[in-house]
mmCIF file of C-alpha atoms and ligand atoms in Angstrom:
data_model
loop_
_atom_site.group_PDB
_atom_site.id
_atom_site.type_symbol
_atom_site.label_atom_id
_atom_site.label_comp_id
_atom_site.label_asym_id
_atom_site.label_seq_id
_atom_site.Cartn_x
_atom_site.Cartn_y
_atom_site.Cartn_z
ATOM 1 C CA UNK O 204 -0.079 0.226 0.020
ATOM 2 C CA UNK O 205 0.970 3.164 -1.027
ATOM 3 C CA UNK O 206 1.086 6.510 1.579
ATOM 4 C CA UNK O 207 1.155 9.890 0.909
ATOM 5 C CA UNK O 208 4.148 12.157 1.935
ATOM 6 C CA UNK O 209 2.885 13.792 5.007
ATOM 7 C CA UNK O 210 1.832 10.588 6.043
ATOM 8 C CA UNK O 211 5.072 9.119 5.710
ATOM 9 C CA UNK O 212 6.613 12.404 7.523
ATOM 10 C CA UNK O 213 4.520 11.306 10.452
ATOM 11 C CA UNK O 214 5.309 7.981 10.695
ATOM 12 C CA UNK O 215 9.438 8.680 10.246
ATOM 13 C CA UNK O 216 9.135 11.010 13.316
ATOM 14 C CA UNK O 217 7.457 8.188 15.773
ATOM 15 C CA UNK O 218 11.223 7.114 14.867
ATOM 16 C CA UNK O 219 13.015 9.989 15.957
ATOM 17 C CA UNK O 220 14.261 10.971 12.468
ATOM 18 C CA UNK O 221 14.419 14.691 11.961
ATOM 19 C CA UNK O 222 11.653 15.549 9.575
ATOM 20 C CA UNK O 223 10.423 19.322 9.689
ATOM 21 C CA UNK O 224 6.953 20.450 10.779
ATOM 22 C CA UNK O 225 4.392 20.532 8.432
ATOM 23 C CA UNK O 226 0.589 21.066 7.687
ATOM 24 C CA UNK O 227 -1.822 19.730 5.171
ATOM 25 C CA UNK O 228 -4.223 21.779 3.489
ATOM 26 C CA UNK O 229 -6.807 21.175 0.922
ATOM 27 C CA UNK O 230 -7.777 25.198 0.028
ATOM 28 C CA UNK O 231 -5.690 27.870 -0.921
ATOM 29 C CA UNK O 232 -6.989 29.843 2.292
ATOM 30 C CA UNK O 233 -5.738 26.932 4.143
ATOM 31 C CA UNK O 234 -2.240 26.879 2.713
ATOM 32 C CA UNK O 235 -2.044 30.608 3.280
ATOM 33 C CA UNK O 236 -3.048 30.454 6.925
ATOM 34 C CA UNK O 237 -0.132 27.763 7.177
ATOM 35 C CA UNK O 238 2.187 29.956 5.700
ATOM 36 C CA UNK O 239 1.410 32.897 8.290
ATOM 37 C CA UNK O 240 1.935 30.448 11.156
ATOM 38 C CA UNK O 241 5.248 29.001 10.194
ATOM 39 C CA UNK O 242 6.499 32.386 8.540
ATOM 40 C CA UNK O 243 7.712 32.772 5.084
ATOM 41 C CA UNK O 244 9.942 31.358 3.431
ATOM 42 C CA UNK O 245 7.787 27.917 3.060
ATOM 43 C CA UNK O 246 7.643 25.026 0.506
ATOM 44 C CA UNK O 247 4.334 24.388 -0.854
ATOM 45 C CA UNK O 248 4.070 20.296 -2.203
ATOM 46 C CA UNK O 249 1.644 18.325 -4.181
ATOM 47 C CA UNK O 250 0.417 15.342 -2.146
ATOM 48 C CA UNK O 251 -0.537 12.555 -4.334
ATOM 49 C CA UNK O 252 1.307 8.783 -5.151
ATOM 50 C CA UNK O 253 3.575 9.193 -7.258
ATOM 51 C CA UNK O 254 7.535 10.715 -7.163
ATOM 52 C CA UNK O 255 8.988 13.147 -9.499
ATOM 53 C CA UNK O 256 6.327 16.015 -8.561
ATOM 54 C CA UNK O 257 9.301 18.655 -8.347
ATOM 55 C CA UNK O 258 10.154 18.117 -11.931
ATOM 56 C CA UNK O 259 6.443 18.521 -12.839
ATOM 57 C CA UNK O 260 5.786 21.499 -10.952
ATOM 58 C CA UNK O 261 4.282 20.388 -7.868
ATOM 59 C CA UNK O 262 6.859 21.565 -5.545
ATOM 60 C CA UNK O 263 7.214 25.441 -5.291
ATOM 61 C CA UNK O 264 9.164 27.570 -2.847
ATOM 62 C CA UNK O 265 7.215 30.677 -1.453
ATOM 63 C CA UNK O 266 9.551 33.589 -0.387
ATOM 64 C CA UNK O 267 6.109 35.168 1.096
ATOM 65 C CA UNK O 268 2.848 34.097 2.325
ATOM 66 C CA UNK O 269 0.880 35.456 -0.552
ATOM 67 C CA UNK O 270 3.212 33.574 -2.739
ATOM 68 C CA UNK O 271 2.065 30.261 -0.898
ATOM 69 C CA UNK O 272 -1.202 30.505 -1.380
ATOM 70 C CA UNK O 273 -0.857 31.517 -4.946
ATOM 71 C CA UNK O 274 1.006 27.905 -5.039
ATOM 72 C CA UNK O 275 -1.567 26.202 -3.520
ATOM 73 C CA UNK O 276 -3.991 27.500 -5.892
ATOM 74 C CA UNK O 277 -1.972 26.596 -9.143
ATOM 75 C CA UNK O 278 -1.051 23.230 -7.409
ATOM 76 C CA UNK O 279 -4.594 21.975 -5.831
ATOM 77 C CA UNK O 280 -6.417 20.754 -8.795
ATOM 78 C CA UNK O 281 -3.177 19.663 -11.111
ATOM 79 C CA UNK O 282 -2.517 16.676 -12.476
ATOM 80 C CA UNK O 283 0.463 14.537 -11.988
ATOM 81 C CA UNK O 284 1.016 11.284 -13.893
ATOM 82 C CA UNK O 285 -2.688 11.276 -14.044
ATOM 83 C CA UNK O 286 -3.214 12.135 -10.488
ATOM 84 C CA UNK O 287 -5.208 14.884 -9.464
ATOM 85 C CA UNK O 288 -3.823 16.849 -6.688
ATOM 86 C CA UNK O 289 -6.494 17.181 -3.787
ATOM 87 C CA UNK O 290 -4.095 18.338 -1.015
ATOM 88 C CA UNK O 291 -0.820 20.345 -0.329
ATOM 89 C CA UNK O 292 1.762 20.366 1.987
ATOM 90 C CA UNK O 293 2.950 23.409 3.617
ATOM 91 C CA UNK O 294 6.528 23.302 5.418
ATOM 92 C CA UNK O 295 9.283 26.014 6.436
ATOM 93 C CA UNK O 296 11.865 25.999 3.756
ATOM 94 C CA UNK O 297 15.207 25.071 4.769
ATOM 95 C CA UNK O 298 18.324 26.707 3.344
ATOM 96 C CA UNK O 299 20.202 22.985 1.387
ATOM 97 C CA UNK O 300 23.653 22.607 1.210
ATOM 98 C CA UNK O 301 23.782 19.192 0.234
ATOM 99 C CA UNK O 302 21.329 16.808 -1.078
ATOM 100 C CA UNK O 303 21.446 13.108 0.203
ATOM 101 C CA UNK O 304 19.764 9.769 -0.913
ATOM 102 C CA UNK O 305 18.936 7.274 1.632
ATOM 103 C CA UNK O 306 16.670 4.597 1.303
ATOM 104 C CA UNK O 307 15.869 0.718 2.757
ATOM 105 C CA UNK O 308 14.121 -1.448 0.261
ATOM 106 C CA UNK O 309 13.973 -5.267 -0.236
ATOM 107 C CA UNK O 310 16.173 -6.810 -1.859
ATOM 108 C CA UNK O 311 14.230 -9.616 -3.822
ATOM 109 C CA UNK O 312 17.569 -11.634 -5.170
ATOM 110 C CA UNK O 313 19.427 -11.304 -1.900
ATOM 111 C CA UNK O 314 16.272 -12.031 0.175
ATOM 112 C CA UNK O 315 17.325 -9.466 2.594
ATOM 113 C CA UNK O 316 16.335 -5.845 3.428
ATOM 114 C CA UNK O 317 18.896 -3.621 1.535
ATOM 115 C CA UNK O 318 19.892 0.158 2.546
ATOM 116 C CA UNK O 319 20.767 2.413 -0.049
ATOM 117 C CA UNK O 320 22.691 5.552 0.474
ATOM 118 C CA UNK O 321 24.048 8.392 -2.166
ATOM 119 C CA UNK O 322 26.043 11.611 -2.108
ATOM 120 C CA UNK O 323 23.925 12.530 -5.419
ATOM 121 C CA UNK O 324 20.643 12.587 -4.081
ATOM 122 C CA UNK O 325 17.738 14.766 -5.271
ATOM 123 C CA UNK O 326 15.303 14.882 -8.043
ATOM 124 C CA UNK O 327 17.657 13.472 -10.621
ATOM 125 C CA UNK O 328 18.289 10.276 -8.339
ATOM 126 C CA UNK O 329 17.433 7.821 -11.073
ATOM 127 C CA UNK O 330 19.381 9.094 -13.589
ATOM 128 C CA UNK O 331 22.223 8.745 -11.131
ATOM 129 C CA UNK O 332 21.441 4.949 -10.201
ATOM 130 C CA UNK O 333 20.850 4.285 -14.042
ATOM 131 C CA UNK O 334 23.853 5.721 -15.345
ATOM 132 C CA UNK O 335 26.377 5.556 -12.849
ATOM 133 C CA UNK O 336 25.425 3.001 -10.517
ATOM 134 C CA UNK O 337 28.806 2.751 -8.483
ATOM 135 C CA UNK O 338 27.698 5.976 -6.623
ATOM 136 C CA UNK O 339 24.414 4.267 -4.922
ATOM 137 C CA UNK O 340 26.334 2.567 -2.066
ATOM 138 C CA UNK O 341 24.830 -0.591 -0.507
ATOM 139 C CA UNK O 342 24.568 -2.305 2.680
ATOM 140 C CA UNK O 343 22.640 -5.435 3.626
ATOM 141 C CA UNK O 344 20.370 -5.580 6.586
ATOM 142 C CA UNK O 345 20.650 -8.961 8.645
ATOM 143 C CA UNK O 346 17.497 -10.693 9.113
ATOM 144 C CA UNK O 347 17.170 -10.034 12.683
ATOM 145 C CA UNK O 348 20.129 -7.940 13.878
ATOM 146 C CA UNK O 349 19.205 -5.277 11.409
ATOM 147 C CA UNK O 350 21.538 -3.335 9.970
ATOM 148 C CA UNK O 351 25.175 -3.362 11.402
ATOM 149 C CA UNK O 352 26.231 0.192 12.625
ATOM 150 C CA UNK O 353 30.065 -0.118 11.611
ATOM 151 C CA UNK O 354 28.596 -0.819 8.295
ATOM 152 C CA UNK O 355 26.602 2.156 8.507
ATOM 153 C CA UNK O 356 29.083 4.074 9.702
ATOM 154 C CA UNK O 357 31.635 3.075 6.490
ATOM 155 C CA UNK O 358 29.020 4.144 3.766
ATOM 156 C CA UNK O 359 28.089 7.313 5.416
ATOM 157 C CA UNK O 360 31.718 8.316 5.813
ATOM 158 C CA UNK O 361 32.307 7.616 1.699
ATOM 159 C CA UNK O 362 29.011 10.254 1.329
ATOM 160 C CA UNK O 363 30.701 12.798 4.300
ATOM 161 C CA UNK O 364 33.971 12.479 3.959
ATOM 162 C CA UNK O 365 35.493 15.670 5.598
ATOM 163 C CA UNK O 366 32.448 16.394 7.851
ATOM 164 C CA UNK O 367 32.715 13.508 10.578
ATOM 165 C CA UNK O 368 29.531 15.201 12.686
ATOM 166 C CA UNK O 369 27.273 14.844 9.437
ATOM 167 C CA UNK O 370 28.608 11.157 8.801
ATOM 168 C CA UNK O 371 27.858 10.069 12.004
ATOM 169 C CA UNK O 372 24.541 12.178 12.153
ATOM 170 C CA UNK O 373 23.764 10.539 8.787
ATOM 171 C CA UNK O 374 25.176 6.984 9.960
ATOM 172 C CA UNK O 375 22.471 7.112 13.049
ATOM 173 C CA UNK O 376 19.523 8.310 10.777
ATOM 174 C CA UNK O 377 20.137 4.915 8.547
ATOM 175 C CA UNK O 378 19.870 2.778 11.257
ATOM 176 C CA UNK O 379 16.708 4.645 12.806
ATOM 177 C CA UNK O 380 15.018 4.577 8.949
ATOM 178 C CA UNK O 381 16.137 0.757 8.923
ATOM 179 C CA UNK O 382 14.184 0.588 12.302
ATOM 180 C CA UNK O 383 11.188 2.009 10.670
ATOM 181 C CA UNK O 384 11.390 -0.115 8.067
ATOM 182 C CA UNK O 385 11.465 -3.018 10.224
ATOM 183 C CA UNK O 386 8.550 -2.409 12.511
ATOM 184 C CA UNK O 387 5.983 -0.622 10.533
ATOM 185 C CA UNK O 388 6.780 -3.480 7.681
ATOM 186 C CA UNK O 389 7.317 -1.369 4.789
ATOM 187 C CA UNK O 390 8.726 -2.673 1.584
ATOM 188 C CA UNK O 391 10.070 0.704 0.997
ATOM 189 C CA UNK O 392 11.157 3.905 3.356
ATOM 190 C CA UNK O 393 12.921 6.300 1.562
ATOM 191 C CA UNK O 394 14.150 9.801 2.556
ATOM 192 C CA UNK O 395 15.228 11.765 -0.649
ATOM 193 C CA UNK O 396 16.385 14.413 -0.137
ATOM 194 C CA UNK O 397 18.002 13.922 3.269
ATOM 195 C CA UNK O 398 19.574 17.428 3.350
ATOM 196 C CA UNK O 399 22.522 18.970 5.022
ATOM 197 C CA UNK O 400 21.642 22.729 5.660
ATOM 198 C CA UNK O 401 23.702 25.543 5.358
ATOM 199 C CA UNK O 402 23.842 25.845 9.192
ATOM 200 C CA UNK O 403 25.065 21.886 9.486
ATOM 201 C CA UNK O 404 21.728 20.301 10.428
ATOM 202 C CA UNK O 405 20.595 17.319 9.017
ATOM 203 C CA UNK O 406 16.937 17.053 7.757
ATOM 204 C CA UNK O 407 14.219 14.858 5.841
ATOM 205 C CA UNK O 408 12.450 16.751 3.801
ATOM 206 C CA UNK O 409 11.204 14.114 1.485
ATOM 207 C CA UNK O 410 9.485 11.111 2.539
ATOM 208 C CA UNK O 411 8.252 7.936 0.926
ATOM 209 C CA UNK O 412 6.725 4.785 2.399
ATOM 210 C CA UNK O 413 5.307 1.455 1.140
ATOM 211 C CA UNK O 414 3.748 -0.719 2.912
ATOM 212 C CA UNK O 415 3.576 -4.434 2.695
ATOM 213 C CA UNK O 416 -0.041 -5.274 2.085
ATOM 214 C CA UNK O 417 0.210 -8.685 3.461
ATOM 215 C CA UNK O 418 1.510 -7.668 6.697
ATOM 216 C CA UNK O 419 -1.343 -5.108 7.240
ATOM 217 C CA UNK O 420 -2.831 -7.442 9.442
ATOM 218 C CA UNK O 421 -0.796 -6.546 11.873
ATOM 219 C CA UNK O 422 -1.143 -3.098 11.741
ATOM 220 C CA UNK O 423 -5.017 -2.128 11.964
ATOM 221 C CA UNK O 424 -4.867 1.457 12.391
ATOM 222 C CA UNK O 425 -2.454 1.779 8.924
ATOM 223 C CA UNK O 426 -5.749 1.172 6.974
ATOM 224 C CA UNK O 427 -6.797 4.443 7.690
ATOM 225 C CA UNK O 428 -3.857 5.683 5.964
ATOM 226 C CA UNK O 429 -5.436 4.131 2.663
ATOM 227 C CA UNK O 430 -6.218 6.827 -0.060
ATOM 228 C CA UNK O 431 -9.198 4.996 -1.893
ATOM 229 C CA UNK O 432 -9.181 8.077 -4.442
ATOM 230 C CA UNK O 433 -5.621 7.202 -5.454
ATOM 231 C CA UNK O 434 -5.797 3.585 -6.218
ATOM 232 C CA UNK O 435 -6.538 1.453 -9.108
ATOM 233 C CA UNK O 436 -10.347 1.193 -8.997
ATOM 234 C CA UNK O 437 -10.304 -2.479 -10.661
ATOM 235 C CA UNK O 438 -8.010 -3.027 -7.799
ATOM 236 C CA UNK O 439 -10.153 -1.635 -5.280
ATOM 237 C CA UNK O 440 -13.470 -3.003 -6.476
ATOM 238 C CA UNK O 441 -11.677 -6.758 -6.847
ATOM 239 C CA UNK O 442 -10.875 -6.381 -2.961
ATOM 240 C CA UNK O 443 -13.754 -5.150 -1.778
ATOM 241 C CA UNK O 444 -15.533 -8.777 -3.675
ATOM 242 C CA UNK O 445 -12.715 -10.831 -1.644
ATOM 243 C CA UNK O 446 -10.710 -11.353 -5.083
ATOM 244 C CA UNK O 447 -7.151 -10.946 -5.403
ATOM 245 C CA UNK O 448 -6.453 -8.728 -8.408
ATOM 246 C CA UNK O 449 -3.346 -6.858 -10.093
ATOM 247 C CA UNK O 450 -3.806 -4.957 -13.229
ATOM 248 C CA UNK O 451 -0.560 -5.269 -15.822
ATOM 249 C CA UNK O 452 -0.219 -4.330 -19.245
ATOM 250 C CA UNK O 453 -0.745 -7.207 -21.585
ATOM 251 C CA UNK O 454 -3.878 -8.159 -23.284
ATOM 252 C CA UNK O 455 -4.487 -11.924 -22.438
ATOM 253 C CA UNK O 456 -6.833 -11.403 -19.235
ATOM 254 C CA UNK O 457 -6.705 -14.570 -17.381
ATOM 255 C CA UNK O 458 -9.160 -16.111 -14.699
ATOM 256 C CA UNK O 459 -7.630 -18.823 -12.299
ATOM 257 C CA UNK O 460 -8.352 -20.365 -8.880
ATOM 258 C CA UNK O 461 -5.229 -20.267 -6.678
ATOM 259 C CA UNK O 462 -2.374 -18.111 -6.595
ATOM 260 C CA UNK O 463 0.263 -20.853 -8.139
ATOM 261 C CA UNK O 464 -1.917 -21.978 -10.728
ATOM 262 C CA UNK O 465 -2.291 -17.838 -11.597
ATOM 263 C CA UNK O 466 1.346 -17.708 -11.909
ATOM 264 C CA UNK O 467 2.093 -20.530 -13.720
ATOM 265 C CA UNK O 468 -0.567 -19.422 -16.108
ATOM 266 C CA UNK O 469 1.139 -16.224 -16.454
ATOM 267 C CA UNK O 470 4.421 -17.824 -17.079
ATOM 268 C CA UNK O 471 2.832 -20.157 -19.767
ATOM 269 C CA UNK O 472 1.199 -16.929 -21.506
ATOM 270 C CA UNK O 473 4.596 -15.560 -21.462
ATOM 271 C CA UNK O 474 6.626 -18.429 -22.474
ATOM 272 C CA UNK O 475 4.315 -18.689 -25.490
ATOM 273 C CA UNK O 476 4.787 -15.050 -27.015
ATOM 274 C CA UNK O 477 1.747 -13.389 -25.034
ATOM 275 C CA UNK O 478 1.445 -10.748 -22.486
ATOM 276 C CA UNK O 479 -0.734 -11.480 -19.156
ATOM 277 C CA UNK O 480 -3.523 -8.612 -18.713
ATOM 278 C CA UNK O 481 -3.551 -9.270 -15.062
ATOM 279 C CA UNK O 482 -2.916 -11.688 -12.295
ATOM 280 C CA UNK O 483 -6.484 -12.866 -10.921
ATOM 281 C CA UNK O 484 -7.149 -15.684 -8.655
ATOM 282 C CA UNK O 485 -10.842 -15.870 -7.868
ATOM 283 C CA UNK O 486 -10.187 -18.077 -4.756
ATOM 284 C CA UNK O 487 -10.806 -21.465 -3.534
ATOM 285 C CA UNK O 488 -14.312 -21.398 -2.927
ATOM 286 C CA UNK O 489 -16.441 -21.363 -5.809
ATOM 287 C CA UNK O 490 -19.045 -18.340 -5.786
ATOM 288 C CA UNK O 491 -20.374 -17.742 -9.298
ATOM 289 C CA UNK O 492 -20.906 -13.957 -8.202
ATOM 290 C CA UNK O 493 -17.190 -14.051 -7.983
ATOM 291 C CA UNK O 494 -17.006 -15.142 -11.651
ATOM 292 C CA UNK O 495 -19.557 -12.499 -12.773
ATOM 293 C CA UNK O 496 -17.688 -9.712 -10.713
ATOM 294 C CA UNK O 497 -14.355 -11.162 -12.015
ATOM 295 C CA UNK O 498 -15.586 -10.891 -15.545
ATOM 296 C CA UNK O 499 -16.899 -7.249 -14.935
ATOM 297 C CA UNK O 500 -13.367 -6.340 -13.570
ATOM 298 C CA UNK O 501 -11.405 -7.670 -16.734
ATOM 299 C CA UNK O 502 -13.623 -6.299 -19.284
ATOM 300 C CA UNK O 503 -13.388 -2.565 -17.976
ATOM 301 C CA UNK O 504 -9.447 -2.890 -19.558
ATOM 302 C CA UNK O 505 -9.556 -1.686 -23.019
ATOM 303 C CA UNK O 506 -6.341 -3.610 -23.703
ATOM 304 C CA UNK O 507 -8.079 -7.067 -23.230
ATOM 305 C CA UNK O 508 -8.520 -9.400 -26.275
ATOM 306 C CA UNK O 509 -9.458 -12.474 -24.860
ATOM 307 C CA UNK O 510 -10.108 -14.019 -21.535
ATOM 308 C CA UNK O 511 -8.585 -17.373 -20.454
ATOM 309 C CA UNK O 512 -10.146 -19.476 -17.448
ATOM 310 C CA UNK O 513 -7.418 -21.735 -16.150
ATOM 311 C CA UNK O 514 -9.854 -23.766 -13.181
ATOM 312 C CA UNK O 515 -8.618 -26.482 -11.402
ATOM 313 C CA UNK O 516 -11.455 -27.994 -9.566
ATOM 314 C CA UNK O 517 -11.062 -29.289 -6.295
ATOM 315 C CA UNK O 518 -12.857 -27.387 -3.477
ATOM 316 C CA UNK O 519 -13.408 -25.054 -5.986
ATOM 317 C CA UNK O 520 -16.351 -26.842 -8.342
ATOM 318 C CA UNK O 521 -16.107 -26.732 -12.007
ATOM 319 C CA UNK O 522 -20.286 -26.486 -12.214
ATOM 320 C CA UNK O 523 -20.497 -23.384 -10.026
ATOM 321 C CA UNK O 524 -17.829 -21.797 -12.213
ATOM 322 C CA UNK O 525 -19.658 -22.609 -15.095
ATOM 323 C CA UNK O 526 -22.575 -21.037 -13.512
ATOM 324 C CA UNK O 527 -21.054 -18.111 -13.112
ATOM 325 C CA UNK O 528 -19.417 -17.745 -16.644
ATOM 326 C CA UNK O 529 -23.296 -18.493 -17.989
ATOM 327 C CA UNK O 530 -24.730 -15.922 -15.475
ATOM 328 C CA UNK O 531 -21.863 -13.254 -16.884
ATOM 329 C CA UNK O 532 -22.789 -14.373 -20.189
ATOM 330 C CA UNK O 533 -26.458 -13.477 -20.040
ATOM 331 C CA UNK O 534 -26.507 -10.592 -18.177
ATOM 332 C CA UNK O 535 -23.796 -9.078 -20.513
ATOM 333 C CA UNK O 536 -22.125 -10.416 -23.868
ATOM 334 C CA UNK O 537 -18.580 -10.746 -23.748
ATOM 335 C CA UNK O 538 -17.202 -8.515 -26.147
ATOM 336 C CA UNK O 539 -13.815 -10.177 -26.536
ATOM 337 C CA UNK O 540 -13.257 -14.315 -27.159
ATOM 338 C CA UNK O 541 -13.350 -16.733 -24.087
ATOM 339 C CA UNK O 542 -11.068 -19.674 -23.803
ATOM 340 C CA UNK O 543 -12.280 -21.796 -20.759
ATOM 341 C CA UNK O 544 -10.106 -25.320 -19.472
ATOM 342 C CA UNK O 545 -12.435 -26.685 -16.416
ATOM 343 C CA UNK O 546 -10.790 -29.689 -15.148
ATOM 344 C CA UNK O 547 -11.657 -31.786 -11.643
ATOM 345 C CA UNK O 548 -14.440 -31.504 -9.510
ATOM 346 C CA UNK O 549 -17.409 -32.308 -11.583
ATOM 347 C CA UNK O 550 -16.103 -31.134 -14.728
ATOM 348 C CA UNK O 551 -18.393 -33.457 -16.804
ATOM 349 C CA UNK O 552 -21.202 -31.527 -15.288
ATOM 350 C CA UNK O 553 -19.379 -28.429 -16.285
ATOM 351 C CA UNK O 554 -18.975 -29.296 -19.706
ATOM 352 C CA UNK O 555 -23.007 -30.178 -20.504
ATOM 353 C CA UNK O 556 -23.880 -26.610 -18.987
ATOM 354 C CA UNK O 557 -21.692 -24.928 -21.268
ATOM 355 C CA UNK O 558 -22.550 -26.829 -24.331
ATOM 356 C CA UNK O 559 -24.251 -24.328 -27.104
ATOM 357 C CA UNK O 560 -22.443 -21.661 -25.140
ATOM 358 C CA UNK O 561 -20.418 -18.726 -27.408
ATOM 359 C CA UNK O 562 -16.980 -19.904 -25.969
ATOM 360 C CA UNK O 563 -13.843 -22.030 -26.867
ATOM 361 C CA UNK O 564 -12.883 -25.220 -24.331
ATOM 362 C CA UNK O 565 -9.556 -27.001 -24.136
ATOM 363 C CA UNK O 566 -8.652 -29.769 -21.723
ATOM 364 C CA UNK O 567 -4.468 -29.010 -21.785
ATOM 365 C CA UNK O 568 -2.844 -25.987 -19.963
ATOM 366 C CA UNK O 569 -0.795 -25.646 -23.023
ATOM 367 C CA UNK O 570 -3.361 -25.816 -25.514
ATOM 368 C CA UNK O 571 -5.890 -23.374 -23.827
ATOM 369 C CA UNK O 572 -2.793 -20.869 -23.291
ATOM 370 C CA UNK O 573 -1.759 -21.252 -26.781
ATOM 371 C CA UNK O 574 -5.438 -20.991 -28.701
ATOM 372 C CA UNK O 575 -6.009 -17.865 -26.051
ATOM 373 C CA UNK O 576 -3.011 -16.170 -27.224
ATOM 374 C CA UNK O 577 -3.837 -17.164 -30.959
ATOM 375 C CA UNK O 578 -7.601 -15.716 -30.136
ATOM 376 C CA UNK O 579 -5.833 -11.996 -28.890
ATOM 377 C CA UNK O 580 -3.787 -11.905 -32.197
ATOM 378 C CA UNK O 581 -6.799 -12.617 -34.331
ATOM 379 C CA UNK O 582 -8.999 -10.143 -32.793
ATOM 380 C CA UNK O 583 -6.408 -7.574 -34.309
ATOM 381 C CA UNK O 584 -2.845 -8.497 -34.852
ATOM 382 C CA UNK O 585 -1.044 -7.591 -31.297
ATOM 383 C CA UNK O 586 2.575 -8.690 -31.668
HETATM 384 P P1 GDP I 585 9.688 15.115 -5.441
HETATM 385 O O1 GDP I 585 10.180 15.485 -6.829
HETATM 386 O O2 GDP I 585 8.330 14.673 -5.606
HETATM 387 O O3 GDP I 585 10.926 13.808 -4.760
HETATM 388 O O4 GDP I 585 9.419 16.022 -4.442
HETATM 389 P P2 GDP I 585 10.792 16.683 -3.166
HETATM 390 O O5 GDP I 585 10.002 17.200 -2.137
HETATM 391 O O6 GDP I 585 11.769 15.717 -3.168
HETATM 392 O O7 GDP I 585 11.279 18.021 -3.554
HETATM 393 C C1 GDP I 585 11.980 18.342 -4.979
HETATM 394 C C2 GDP I 585 13.214 19.253 -5.026
HETATM 395 O O8 GDP I 585 12.411 19.999 -4.158
HETATM 396 C C3 GDP I 585 14.264 18.758 -3.806
HETATM 397 O O9 GDP I 585 15.338 17.816 -4.109
HETATM 398 C C4 GDP I 585 14.746 20.276 -3.281
HETATM 399 O O10 GDP I 585 15.941 20.729 -4.494
HETATM 400 C C5 GDP I 585 13.350 21.173 -3.719
HETATM 401 N N1 GDP I 585 13.252 21.623 -2.065
HETATM 402 C C6 GDP I 585 12.406 20.463 -1.654
HETATM 403 N N2 GDP I 585 12.029 21.345 -0.170
HETATM 404 C C7 GDP I 585 12.963 22.261 -0.299
HETATM 405 C C8 GDP I 585 13.003 23.524 0.656
HETATM 406 O O11 GDP I 585 12.577 23.734 1.586
HETATM 407 N N3 GDP I 585 14.173 24.346 0.447
HETATM 408 C C9 GDP I 585 14.275 24.340 -1.001
HETATM 409 N N4 GDP I 585 15.331 25.502 -1.198
HETATM 410 N N5 GDP I 585 14.492 23.180 -1.962
HETATM 411 C C10 GDP I 585 13.304 22.633 -1.724
HETATM 412 MN MN1 MN I 586 11.819 13.506 -3.435
#
């Protein structure tokens, strides 16, 4: 789950990270009030679930309070990466001497969290990572001992080679960020930039946190941080109906029961040269309504050119899935071909039910995937 900068700042403060105060405003008048309280200059920042706000014109320095009101007026309602700005953050501006990047994320290849640091933080960090990856310093976290202090200090002295005070301060910040990452079950906790001010203070003036969806059950209070407006509408609807759906870029939609079979189906689509349009696990129980909802969600994606059903009936009964499929076909005829593989519990009954329905069936996994890809291409020749 992605959260806003202002929420991430609140979380990081709990771990004693040096985050300057802020106020969140949803009108230009509120922003003006905040600027008056802090005293100019202030920074006005768009609050959207997207990076690169600075480059998009969503971060503006105001030299006086009236300018703060003007910036807020311009930024509120602005669109950044398809997201409409509904709130701005107002904070006292800081005098920046240096901008450093510091973040903790999961290194899936190493199966451990990793601390990343760079002396060249700020809005060009993606470019730094791509063009000069050696400028991103890394230290892995131990699964239960966390970040070794000596490792943090070793890297921080590379960031601030002639400033021991800043290097040691940065090392403490790294340890706290690693603690925060661990305790809130984040998949990403990032401060970019962490700045050294002209008076020698270290301050976290931006914060980005992604929370691990699979750990949210351990943090019931985090549910309040969810911004429904900022989430994919299809994923939201799926979650509400108990389906596990993730939108992808391809054109072969798949409806599968069980996460493992869904992954294997997606692998096979790739293997035969197709591209999956989604991950979808309709779950173990077989409620016909889940199938109709799944079809609604899938068909609202304009990229979809075929729908592939791959159901292995164990607890799930093939006749229930067939029932859901027929109900869906009746209420709204599909705009794309459907290719179905129903195997296992009550498959004969399902086959009888589907006889005469306008869909293709297949019995093998390779076969159903190959037919689906062919159907997607037949519909307009995607490559
Ligand atoms: P992002 O572009 O979405 O990552 O937004 P940031 O919060 O990181 O802001 C982008 C850039 O704006 C930073 O890298 C800074 O250079 C600049 N900036 C942000 N806050 C301040 C501030 O208080 N004072 C000054 N002078 N610049 C700031
Ligand atoms: Mn930033």
